[in-house]
PDB file of C-alpha atoms in Angstrom:
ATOM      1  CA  UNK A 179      89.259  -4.554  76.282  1.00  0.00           C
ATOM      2  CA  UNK A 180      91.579  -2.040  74.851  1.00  0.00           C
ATOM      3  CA  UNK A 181      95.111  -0.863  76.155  1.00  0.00           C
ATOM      4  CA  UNK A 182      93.692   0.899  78.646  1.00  0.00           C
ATOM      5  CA  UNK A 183      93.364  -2.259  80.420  1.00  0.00           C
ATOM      6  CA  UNK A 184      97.054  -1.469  82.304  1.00  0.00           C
ATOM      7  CA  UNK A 185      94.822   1.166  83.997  1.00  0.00           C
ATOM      8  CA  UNK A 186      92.400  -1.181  85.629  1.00  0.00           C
ATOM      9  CA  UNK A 187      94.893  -2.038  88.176  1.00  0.00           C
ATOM     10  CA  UNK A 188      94.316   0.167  90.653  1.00  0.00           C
ATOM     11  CA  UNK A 189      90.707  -0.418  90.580  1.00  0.00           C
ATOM     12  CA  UNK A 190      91.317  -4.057  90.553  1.00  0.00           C
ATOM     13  CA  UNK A 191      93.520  -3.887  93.721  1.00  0.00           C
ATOM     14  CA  UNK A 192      90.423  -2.179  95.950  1.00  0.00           C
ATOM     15  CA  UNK A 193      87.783  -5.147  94.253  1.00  0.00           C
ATOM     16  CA  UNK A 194      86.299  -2.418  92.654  1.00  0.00           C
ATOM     17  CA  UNK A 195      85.605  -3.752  88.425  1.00  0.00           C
ATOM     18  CA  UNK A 196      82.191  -6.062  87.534  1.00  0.00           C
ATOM     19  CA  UNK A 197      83.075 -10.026  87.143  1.00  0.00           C
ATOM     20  CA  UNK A 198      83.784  -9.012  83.561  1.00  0.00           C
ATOM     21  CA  UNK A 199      86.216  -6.641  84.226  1.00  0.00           C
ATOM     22  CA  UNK A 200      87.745  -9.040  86.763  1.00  0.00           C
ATOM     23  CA  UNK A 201      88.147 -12.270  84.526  1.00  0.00           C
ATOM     24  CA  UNK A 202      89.363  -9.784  81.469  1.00  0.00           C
ATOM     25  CA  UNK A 203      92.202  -8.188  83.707  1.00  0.00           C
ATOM     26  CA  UNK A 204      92.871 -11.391  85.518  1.00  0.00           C
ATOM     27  CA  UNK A 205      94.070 -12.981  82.210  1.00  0.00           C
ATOM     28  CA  UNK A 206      96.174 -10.059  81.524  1.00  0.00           C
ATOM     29  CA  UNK A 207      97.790 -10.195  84.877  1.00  0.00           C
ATOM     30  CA  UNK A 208      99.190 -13.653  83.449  1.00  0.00           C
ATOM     31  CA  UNK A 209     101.416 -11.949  81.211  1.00  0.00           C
ATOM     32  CA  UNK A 210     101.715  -8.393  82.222  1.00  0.00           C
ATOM     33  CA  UNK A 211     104.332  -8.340  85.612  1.00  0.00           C
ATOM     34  CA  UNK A 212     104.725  -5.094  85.445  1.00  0.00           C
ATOM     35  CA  UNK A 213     100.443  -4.906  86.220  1.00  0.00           C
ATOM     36  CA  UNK A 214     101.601  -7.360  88.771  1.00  0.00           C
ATOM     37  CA  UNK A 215     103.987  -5.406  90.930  1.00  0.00           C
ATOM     38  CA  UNK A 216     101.521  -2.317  90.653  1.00  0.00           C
ATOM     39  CA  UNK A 217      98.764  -4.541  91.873  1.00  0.00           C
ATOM     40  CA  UNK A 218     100.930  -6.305  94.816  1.00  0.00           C
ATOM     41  CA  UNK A 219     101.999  -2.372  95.748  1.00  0.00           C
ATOM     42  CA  UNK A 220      98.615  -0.899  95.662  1.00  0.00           C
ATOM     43  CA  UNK A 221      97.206  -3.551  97.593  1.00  0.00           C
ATOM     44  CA  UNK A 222     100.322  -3.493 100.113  1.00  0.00           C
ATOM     45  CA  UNK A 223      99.847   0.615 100.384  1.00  0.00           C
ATOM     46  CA  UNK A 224      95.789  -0.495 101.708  1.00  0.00           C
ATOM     47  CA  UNK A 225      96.837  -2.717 104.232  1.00  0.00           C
ATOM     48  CA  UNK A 226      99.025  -0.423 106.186  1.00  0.00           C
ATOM     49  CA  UNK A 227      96.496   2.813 105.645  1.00  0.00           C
ATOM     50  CA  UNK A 228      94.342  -0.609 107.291  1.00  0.00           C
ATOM     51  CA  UNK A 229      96.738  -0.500 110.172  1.00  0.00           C
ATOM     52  CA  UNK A 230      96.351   3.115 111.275  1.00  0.00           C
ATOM     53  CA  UNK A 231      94.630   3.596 114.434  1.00  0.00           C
ATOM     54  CA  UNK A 232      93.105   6.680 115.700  1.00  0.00           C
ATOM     55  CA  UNK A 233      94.250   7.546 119.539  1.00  0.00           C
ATOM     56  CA  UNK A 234      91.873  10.269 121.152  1.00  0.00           C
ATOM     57  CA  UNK A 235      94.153  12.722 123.484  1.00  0.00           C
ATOM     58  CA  UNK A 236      94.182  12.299 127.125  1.00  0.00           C
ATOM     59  CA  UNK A 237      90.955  14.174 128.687  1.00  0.00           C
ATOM     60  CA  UNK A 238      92.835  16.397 131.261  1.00  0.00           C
ATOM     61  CA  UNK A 239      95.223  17.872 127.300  1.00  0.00           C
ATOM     62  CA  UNK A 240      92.804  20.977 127.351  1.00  0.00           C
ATOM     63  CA  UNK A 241      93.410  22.276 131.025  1.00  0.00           C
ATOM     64  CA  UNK A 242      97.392  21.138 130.530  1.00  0.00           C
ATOM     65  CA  UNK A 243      97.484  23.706 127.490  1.00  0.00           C
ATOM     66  CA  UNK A 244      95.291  26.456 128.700  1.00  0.00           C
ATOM     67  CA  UNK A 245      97.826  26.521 131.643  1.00  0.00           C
ATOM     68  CA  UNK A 246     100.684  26.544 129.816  1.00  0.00           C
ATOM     69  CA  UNK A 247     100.231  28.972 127.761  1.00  0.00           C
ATOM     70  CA  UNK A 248     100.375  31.620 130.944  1.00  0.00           C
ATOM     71  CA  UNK A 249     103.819  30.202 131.335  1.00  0.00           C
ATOM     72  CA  UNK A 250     105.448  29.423 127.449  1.00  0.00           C
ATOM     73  CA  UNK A 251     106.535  32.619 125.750  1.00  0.00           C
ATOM     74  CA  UNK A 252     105.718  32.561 122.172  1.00  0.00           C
ATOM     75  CA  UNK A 253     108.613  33.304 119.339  1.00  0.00           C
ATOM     76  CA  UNK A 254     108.738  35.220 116.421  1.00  0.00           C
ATOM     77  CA  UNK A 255     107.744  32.493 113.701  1.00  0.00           C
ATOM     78  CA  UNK A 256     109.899  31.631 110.662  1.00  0.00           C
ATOM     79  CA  UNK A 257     109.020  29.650 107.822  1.00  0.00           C
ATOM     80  CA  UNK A 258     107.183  26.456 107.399  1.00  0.00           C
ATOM     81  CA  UNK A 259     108.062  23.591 104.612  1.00  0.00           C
ATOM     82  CA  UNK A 260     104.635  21.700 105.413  1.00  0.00           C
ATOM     83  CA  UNK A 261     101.614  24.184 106.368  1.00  0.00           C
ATOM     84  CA  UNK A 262      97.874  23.379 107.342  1.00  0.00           C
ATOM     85  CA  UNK A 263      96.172  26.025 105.895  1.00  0.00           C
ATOM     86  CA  UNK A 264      93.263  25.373 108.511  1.00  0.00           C
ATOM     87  CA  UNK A 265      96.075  25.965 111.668  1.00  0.00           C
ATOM     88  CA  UNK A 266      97.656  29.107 109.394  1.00  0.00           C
ATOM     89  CA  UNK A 267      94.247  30.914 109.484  1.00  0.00           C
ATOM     90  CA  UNK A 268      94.154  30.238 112.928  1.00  0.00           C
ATOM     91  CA  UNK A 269      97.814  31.534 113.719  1.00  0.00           C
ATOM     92  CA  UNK A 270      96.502  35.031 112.102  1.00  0.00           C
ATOM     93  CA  UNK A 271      93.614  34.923 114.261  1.00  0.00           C
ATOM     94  CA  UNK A 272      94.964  33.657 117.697  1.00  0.00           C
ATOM     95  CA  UNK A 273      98.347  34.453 118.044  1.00  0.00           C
ATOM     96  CA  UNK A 274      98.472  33.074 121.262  1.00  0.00           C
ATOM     97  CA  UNK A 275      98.063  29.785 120.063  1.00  0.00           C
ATOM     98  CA  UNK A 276     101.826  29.211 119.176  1.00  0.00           C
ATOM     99  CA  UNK A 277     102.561  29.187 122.712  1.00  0.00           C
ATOM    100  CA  UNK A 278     100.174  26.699 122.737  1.00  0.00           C
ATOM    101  CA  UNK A 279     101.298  24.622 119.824  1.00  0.00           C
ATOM    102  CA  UNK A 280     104.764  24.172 122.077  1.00  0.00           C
ATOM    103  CA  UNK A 281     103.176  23.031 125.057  1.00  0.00           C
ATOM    104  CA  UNK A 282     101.195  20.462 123.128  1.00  0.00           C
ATOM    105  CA  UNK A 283     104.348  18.980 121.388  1.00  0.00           C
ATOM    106  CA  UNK A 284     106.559  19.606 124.843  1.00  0.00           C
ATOM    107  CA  UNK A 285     103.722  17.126 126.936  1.00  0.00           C
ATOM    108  CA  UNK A 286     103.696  14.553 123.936  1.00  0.00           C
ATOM    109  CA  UNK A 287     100.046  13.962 123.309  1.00  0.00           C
ATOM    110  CA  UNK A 288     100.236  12.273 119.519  1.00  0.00           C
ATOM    111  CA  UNK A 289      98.722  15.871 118.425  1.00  0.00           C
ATOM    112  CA  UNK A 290     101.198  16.699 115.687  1.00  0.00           C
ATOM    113  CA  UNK A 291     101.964  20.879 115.344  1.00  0.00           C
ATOM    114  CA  UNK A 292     104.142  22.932 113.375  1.00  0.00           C
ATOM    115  CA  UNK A 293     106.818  24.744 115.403  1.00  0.00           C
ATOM    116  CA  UNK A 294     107.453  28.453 114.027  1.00  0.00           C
ATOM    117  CA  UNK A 295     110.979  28.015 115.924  1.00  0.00           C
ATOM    118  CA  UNK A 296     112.384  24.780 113.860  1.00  0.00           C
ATOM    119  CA  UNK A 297     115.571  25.391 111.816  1.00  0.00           C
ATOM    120  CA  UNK A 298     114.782  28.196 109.090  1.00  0.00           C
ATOM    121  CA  UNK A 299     117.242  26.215 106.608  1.00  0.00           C
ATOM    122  CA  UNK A 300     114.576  23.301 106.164  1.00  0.00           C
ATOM    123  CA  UNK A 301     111.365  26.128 106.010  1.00  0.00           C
ATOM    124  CA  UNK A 302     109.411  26.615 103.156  1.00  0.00           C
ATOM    125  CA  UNK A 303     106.542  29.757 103.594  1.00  0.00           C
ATOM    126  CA  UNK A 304     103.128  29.884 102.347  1.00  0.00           C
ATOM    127  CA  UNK A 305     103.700  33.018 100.048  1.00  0.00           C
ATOM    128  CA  UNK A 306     106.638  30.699  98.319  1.00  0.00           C
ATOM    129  CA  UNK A 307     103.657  28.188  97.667  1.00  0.00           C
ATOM    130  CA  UNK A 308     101.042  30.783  96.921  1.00  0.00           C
ATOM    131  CA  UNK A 309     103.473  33.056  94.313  1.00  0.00           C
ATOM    132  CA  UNK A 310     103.731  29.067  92.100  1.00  0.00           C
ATOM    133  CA  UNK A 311     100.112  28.911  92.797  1.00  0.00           C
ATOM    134  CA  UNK A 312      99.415  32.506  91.435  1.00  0.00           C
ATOM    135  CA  UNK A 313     102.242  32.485  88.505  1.00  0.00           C
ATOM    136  CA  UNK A 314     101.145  33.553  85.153  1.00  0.00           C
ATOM    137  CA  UNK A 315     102.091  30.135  83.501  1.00  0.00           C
ATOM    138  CA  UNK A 316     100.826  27.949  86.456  1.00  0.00           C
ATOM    139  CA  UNK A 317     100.180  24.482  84.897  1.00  0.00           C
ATOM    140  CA  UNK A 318      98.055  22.501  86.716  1.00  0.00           C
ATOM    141  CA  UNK A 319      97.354  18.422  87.503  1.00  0.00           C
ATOM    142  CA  UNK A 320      94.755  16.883  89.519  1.00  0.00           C
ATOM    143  CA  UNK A 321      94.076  13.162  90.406  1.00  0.00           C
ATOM    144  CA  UNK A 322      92.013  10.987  93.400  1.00  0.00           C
ATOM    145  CA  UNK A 323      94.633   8.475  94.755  1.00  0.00           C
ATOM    146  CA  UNK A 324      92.766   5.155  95.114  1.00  0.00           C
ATOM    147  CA  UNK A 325      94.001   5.357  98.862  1.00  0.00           C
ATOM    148  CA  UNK A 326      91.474   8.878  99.183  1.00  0.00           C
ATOM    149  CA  UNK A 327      91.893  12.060  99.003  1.00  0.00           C
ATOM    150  CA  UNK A 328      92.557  14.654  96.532  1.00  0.00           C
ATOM    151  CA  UNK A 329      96.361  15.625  95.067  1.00  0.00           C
ATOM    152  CA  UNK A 330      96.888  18.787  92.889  1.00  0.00           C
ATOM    153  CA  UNK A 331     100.365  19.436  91.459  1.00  0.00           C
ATOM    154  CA  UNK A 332     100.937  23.260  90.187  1.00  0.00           C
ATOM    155  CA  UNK A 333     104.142  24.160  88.366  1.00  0.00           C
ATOM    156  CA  UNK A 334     105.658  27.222  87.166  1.00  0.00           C
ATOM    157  CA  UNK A 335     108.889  27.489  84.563  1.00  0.00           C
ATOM    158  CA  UNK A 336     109.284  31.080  85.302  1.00  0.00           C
ATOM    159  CA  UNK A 337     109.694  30.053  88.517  1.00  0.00           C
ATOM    160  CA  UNK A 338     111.400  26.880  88.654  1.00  0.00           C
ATOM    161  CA  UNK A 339     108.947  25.753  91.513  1.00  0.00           C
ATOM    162  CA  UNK A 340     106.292  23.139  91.855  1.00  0.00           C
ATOM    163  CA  UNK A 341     103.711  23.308  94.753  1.00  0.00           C
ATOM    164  CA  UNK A 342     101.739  19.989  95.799  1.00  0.00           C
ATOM    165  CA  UNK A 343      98.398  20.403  97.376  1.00  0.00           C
ATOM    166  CA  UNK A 344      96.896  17.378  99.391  1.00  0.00           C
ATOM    167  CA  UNK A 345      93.459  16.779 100.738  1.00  0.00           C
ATOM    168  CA  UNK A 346      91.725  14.334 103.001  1.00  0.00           C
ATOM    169  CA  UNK A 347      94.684  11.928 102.770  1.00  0.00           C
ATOM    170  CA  UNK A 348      94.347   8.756 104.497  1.00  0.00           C
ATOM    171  CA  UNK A 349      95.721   9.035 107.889  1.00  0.00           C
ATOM    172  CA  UNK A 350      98.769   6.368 108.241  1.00  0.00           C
ATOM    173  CA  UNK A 351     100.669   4.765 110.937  1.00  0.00           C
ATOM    174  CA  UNK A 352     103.376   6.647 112.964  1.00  0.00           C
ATOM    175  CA  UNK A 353     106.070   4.669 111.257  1.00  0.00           C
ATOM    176  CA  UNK A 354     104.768   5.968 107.725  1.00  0.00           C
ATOM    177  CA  UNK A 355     105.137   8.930 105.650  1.00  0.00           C
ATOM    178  CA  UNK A 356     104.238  10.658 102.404  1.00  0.00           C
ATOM    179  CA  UNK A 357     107.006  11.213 100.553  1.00  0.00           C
ATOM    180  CA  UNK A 358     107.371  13.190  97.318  1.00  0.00           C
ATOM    181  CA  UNK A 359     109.267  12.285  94.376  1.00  0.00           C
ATOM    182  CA  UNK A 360     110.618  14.147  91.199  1.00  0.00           C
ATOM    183  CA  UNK A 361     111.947  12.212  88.189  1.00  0.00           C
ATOM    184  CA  UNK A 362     115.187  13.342  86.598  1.00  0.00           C
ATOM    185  CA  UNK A 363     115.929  10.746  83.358  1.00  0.00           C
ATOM    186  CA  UNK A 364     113.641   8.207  84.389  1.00  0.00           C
ATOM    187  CA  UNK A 365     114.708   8.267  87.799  1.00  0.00           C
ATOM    188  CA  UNK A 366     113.524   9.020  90.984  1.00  0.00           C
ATOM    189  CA  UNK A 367     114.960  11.528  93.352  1.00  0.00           C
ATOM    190  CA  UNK A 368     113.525  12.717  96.696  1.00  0.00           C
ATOM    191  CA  UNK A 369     111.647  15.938  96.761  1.00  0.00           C
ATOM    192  CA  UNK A 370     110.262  16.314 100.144  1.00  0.00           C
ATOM    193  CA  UNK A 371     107.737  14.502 102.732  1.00  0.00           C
ATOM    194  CA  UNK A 372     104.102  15.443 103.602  1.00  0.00           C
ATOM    195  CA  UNK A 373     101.863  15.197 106.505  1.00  0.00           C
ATOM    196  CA  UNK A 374      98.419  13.482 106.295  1.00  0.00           C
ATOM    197  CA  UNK A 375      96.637  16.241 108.341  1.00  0.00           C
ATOM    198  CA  UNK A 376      93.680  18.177 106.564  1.00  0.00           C
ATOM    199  CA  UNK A 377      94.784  20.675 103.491  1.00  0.00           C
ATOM    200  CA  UNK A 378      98.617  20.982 103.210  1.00  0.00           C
ATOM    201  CA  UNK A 379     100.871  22.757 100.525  1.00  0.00           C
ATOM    202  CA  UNK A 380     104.196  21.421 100.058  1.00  0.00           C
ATOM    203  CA  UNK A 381     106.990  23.571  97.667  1.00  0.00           C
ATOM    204  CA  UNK A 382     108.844  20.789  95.911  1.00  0.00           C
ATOM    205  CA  UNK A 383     112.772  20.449  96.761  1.00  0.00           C
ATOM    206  CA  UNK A 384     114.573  20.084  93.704  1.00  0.00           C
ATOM    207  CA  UNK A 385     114.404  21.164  90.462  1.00  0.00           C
ATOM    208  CA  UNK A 386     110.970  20.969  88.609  1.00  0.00           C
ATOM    209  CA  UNK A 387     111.625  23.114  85.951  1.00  0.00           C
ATOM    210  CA  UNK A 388     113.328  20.242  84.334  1.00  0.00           C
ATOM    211  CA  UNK A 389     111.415  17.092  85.752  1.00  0.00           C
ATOM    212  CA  UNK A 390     109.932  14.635  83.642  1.00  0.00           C
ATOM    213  CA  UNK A 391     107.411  13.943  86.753  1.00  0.00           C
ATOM    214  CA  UNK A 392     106.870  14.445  90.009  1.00  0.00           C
ATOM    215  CA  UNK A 393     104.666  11.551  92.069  1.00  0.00           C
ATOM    216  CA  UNK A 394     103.784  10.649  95.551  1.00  0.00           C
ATOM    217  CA  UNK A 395     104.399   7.214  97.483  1.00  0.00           C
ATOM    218  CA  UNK A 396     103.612   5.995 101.133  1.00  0.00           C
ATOM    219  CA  UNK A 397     107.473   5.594 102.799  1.00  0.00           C
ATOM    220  CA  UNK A 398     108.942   4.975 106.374  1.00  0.00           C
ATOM    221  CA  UNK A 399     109.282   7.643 108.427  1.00  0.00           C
ATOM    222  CA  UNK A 400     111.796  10.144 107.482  1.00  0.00           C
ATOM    223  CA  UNK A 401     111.284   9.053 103.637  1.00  0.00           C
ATOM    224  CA  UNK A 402     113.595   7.087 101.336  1.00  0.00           C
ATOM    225  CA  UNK A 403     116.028   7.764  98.968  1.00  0.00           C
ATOM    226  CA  UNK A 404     114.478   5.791  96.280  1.00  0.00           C
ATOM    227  CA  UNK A 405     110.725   4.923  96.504  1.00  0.00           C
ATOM    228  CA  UNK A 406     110.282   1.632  97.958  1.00  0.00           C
ATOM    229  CA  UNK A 407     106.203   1.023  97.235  1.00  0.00           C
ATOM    230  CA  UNK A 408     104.514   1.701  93.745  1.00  0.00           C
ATOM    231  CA  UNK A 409     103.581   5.362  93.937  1.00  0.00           C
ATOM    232  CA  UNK A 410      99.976   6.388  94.918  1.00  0.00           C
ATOM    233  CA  UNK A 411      99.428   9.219  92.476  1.00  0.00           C
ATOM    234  CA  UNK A 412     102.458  10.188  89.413  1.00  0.00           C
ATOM    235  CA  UNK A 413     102.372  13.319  87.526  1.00  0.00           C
ATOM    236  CA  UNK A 414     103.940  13.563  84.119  1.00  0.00           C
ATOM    237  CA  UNK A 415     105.099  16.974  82.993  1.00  0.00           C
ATOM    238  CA  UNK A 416     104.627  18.417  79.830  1.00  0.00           C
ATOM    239  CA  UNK A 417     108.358  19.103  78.327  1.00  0.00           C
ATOM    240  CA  UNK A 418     109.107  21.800  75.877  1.00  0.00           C
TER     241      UNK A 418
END
């Protein structure tokens, strides 16, 4: 067993190594703590993802919204910090269906939308993520959180921006978040939150330019200003 053995933990915390494995990384747990807390985290993280609960929308939502959108006159839409690229292509498509995003959220249904109308101050667009994404010295890290999904991290110098993709997250509980993180001499500061719905693209607050790392942790609602669990995924930048 070599010194990689510090990166068995994750796959120890989801049962996931042979009986060898197990006993070898068992006996390191003795003395390693810091193995210890990453284990107790990782394992914490999988119990509440355990806890989420999927609630199907009342039958009569579809009549409800079809009416309302007769009724609900639709804005001219600002900026977004968190976008679904699967709701953006269908805001080019049907632009009716912002008036229906508002009636959705004004009825409370649990069906989460983003309002083009929310205060331009905390918006991020999709060209701001798509100009990182498309930069001529785009670096690029990818990595499969043991919690699922995919999570891609893009940064650009020239531009002093980082963009973090996210796929097929695991859904979490109402009273949990995804919070984003960028580290500043060894310590984390808070960088933004991010939804669990389908393919987002989150520009990272801050300043990334300079960041030793940016990672991503499960939070409580409305995030934390330091992370509170072990972080699912951590990115380490390459400094000049």
């Amino acid at each position: 067993m070599s010194s990689d053995i510090h990166a068995l933990s994750g796959a120890y915390a989801v049962d996931a190594l042979d009986d060898i494995e197990r006993a070898q990384f068992e006996r390191h747990l003795d003395e390693c703590p810091t193995c210890r807390s990453e284990v107790d985290s990782l394992r914490e993280a999988s119990g509440v993802l355990a806890e989420a609960a999927f609630v199907a929308p009342p039958a009569a939502l579809r009549d409800r919204v079809l009416a309302g959108i007769e009724t609900v006159r639709p804005l001219p839409p600002l900026v977004s910090p968190v976008v679904s690229l699967a709701t953006e292509r269908r805001k080019r498509r049907f632009p009716a269906l912002v008036a229906a995003a508002a009636v959705i959220t004004l009825i409370g249904t649990g069906v989460a939308a983003t309002q083009p109308w929310q205060d331009e101050t905390t918006q991020f667009s999709l060209s701001a993520a798509d100009r990182v994404l498309q930069a001529s010295d785009a670096e690029t890290w990818t990595k499969s959180p043991v919690t699922g999904g995919t999570i891609k991290v893009t940064r650009s110098r020239s531009l002093n921006q980082a963009v973090i993709e996210a796929k097929g997250l695991a859904k979490l509980p109402d009273d949990k978040t995804y919070a984003l993180w960028l580290q500043h001499d060894g310590i984390m500061v808070p960088a933004g939150l991010m939804t669990d719905e389908g393919a987002v693209a989150v520009v990272l607050d801050g300043d990334p330019g300079t960041a030793e790392a940016t990672a991503v942790s499960i939070e409580p609602a409305g995030g934390s200003k330091h992370p509170t669990t072990f972080p699912i995924a951590t990115f380490e930048f390459e400094q000049v």
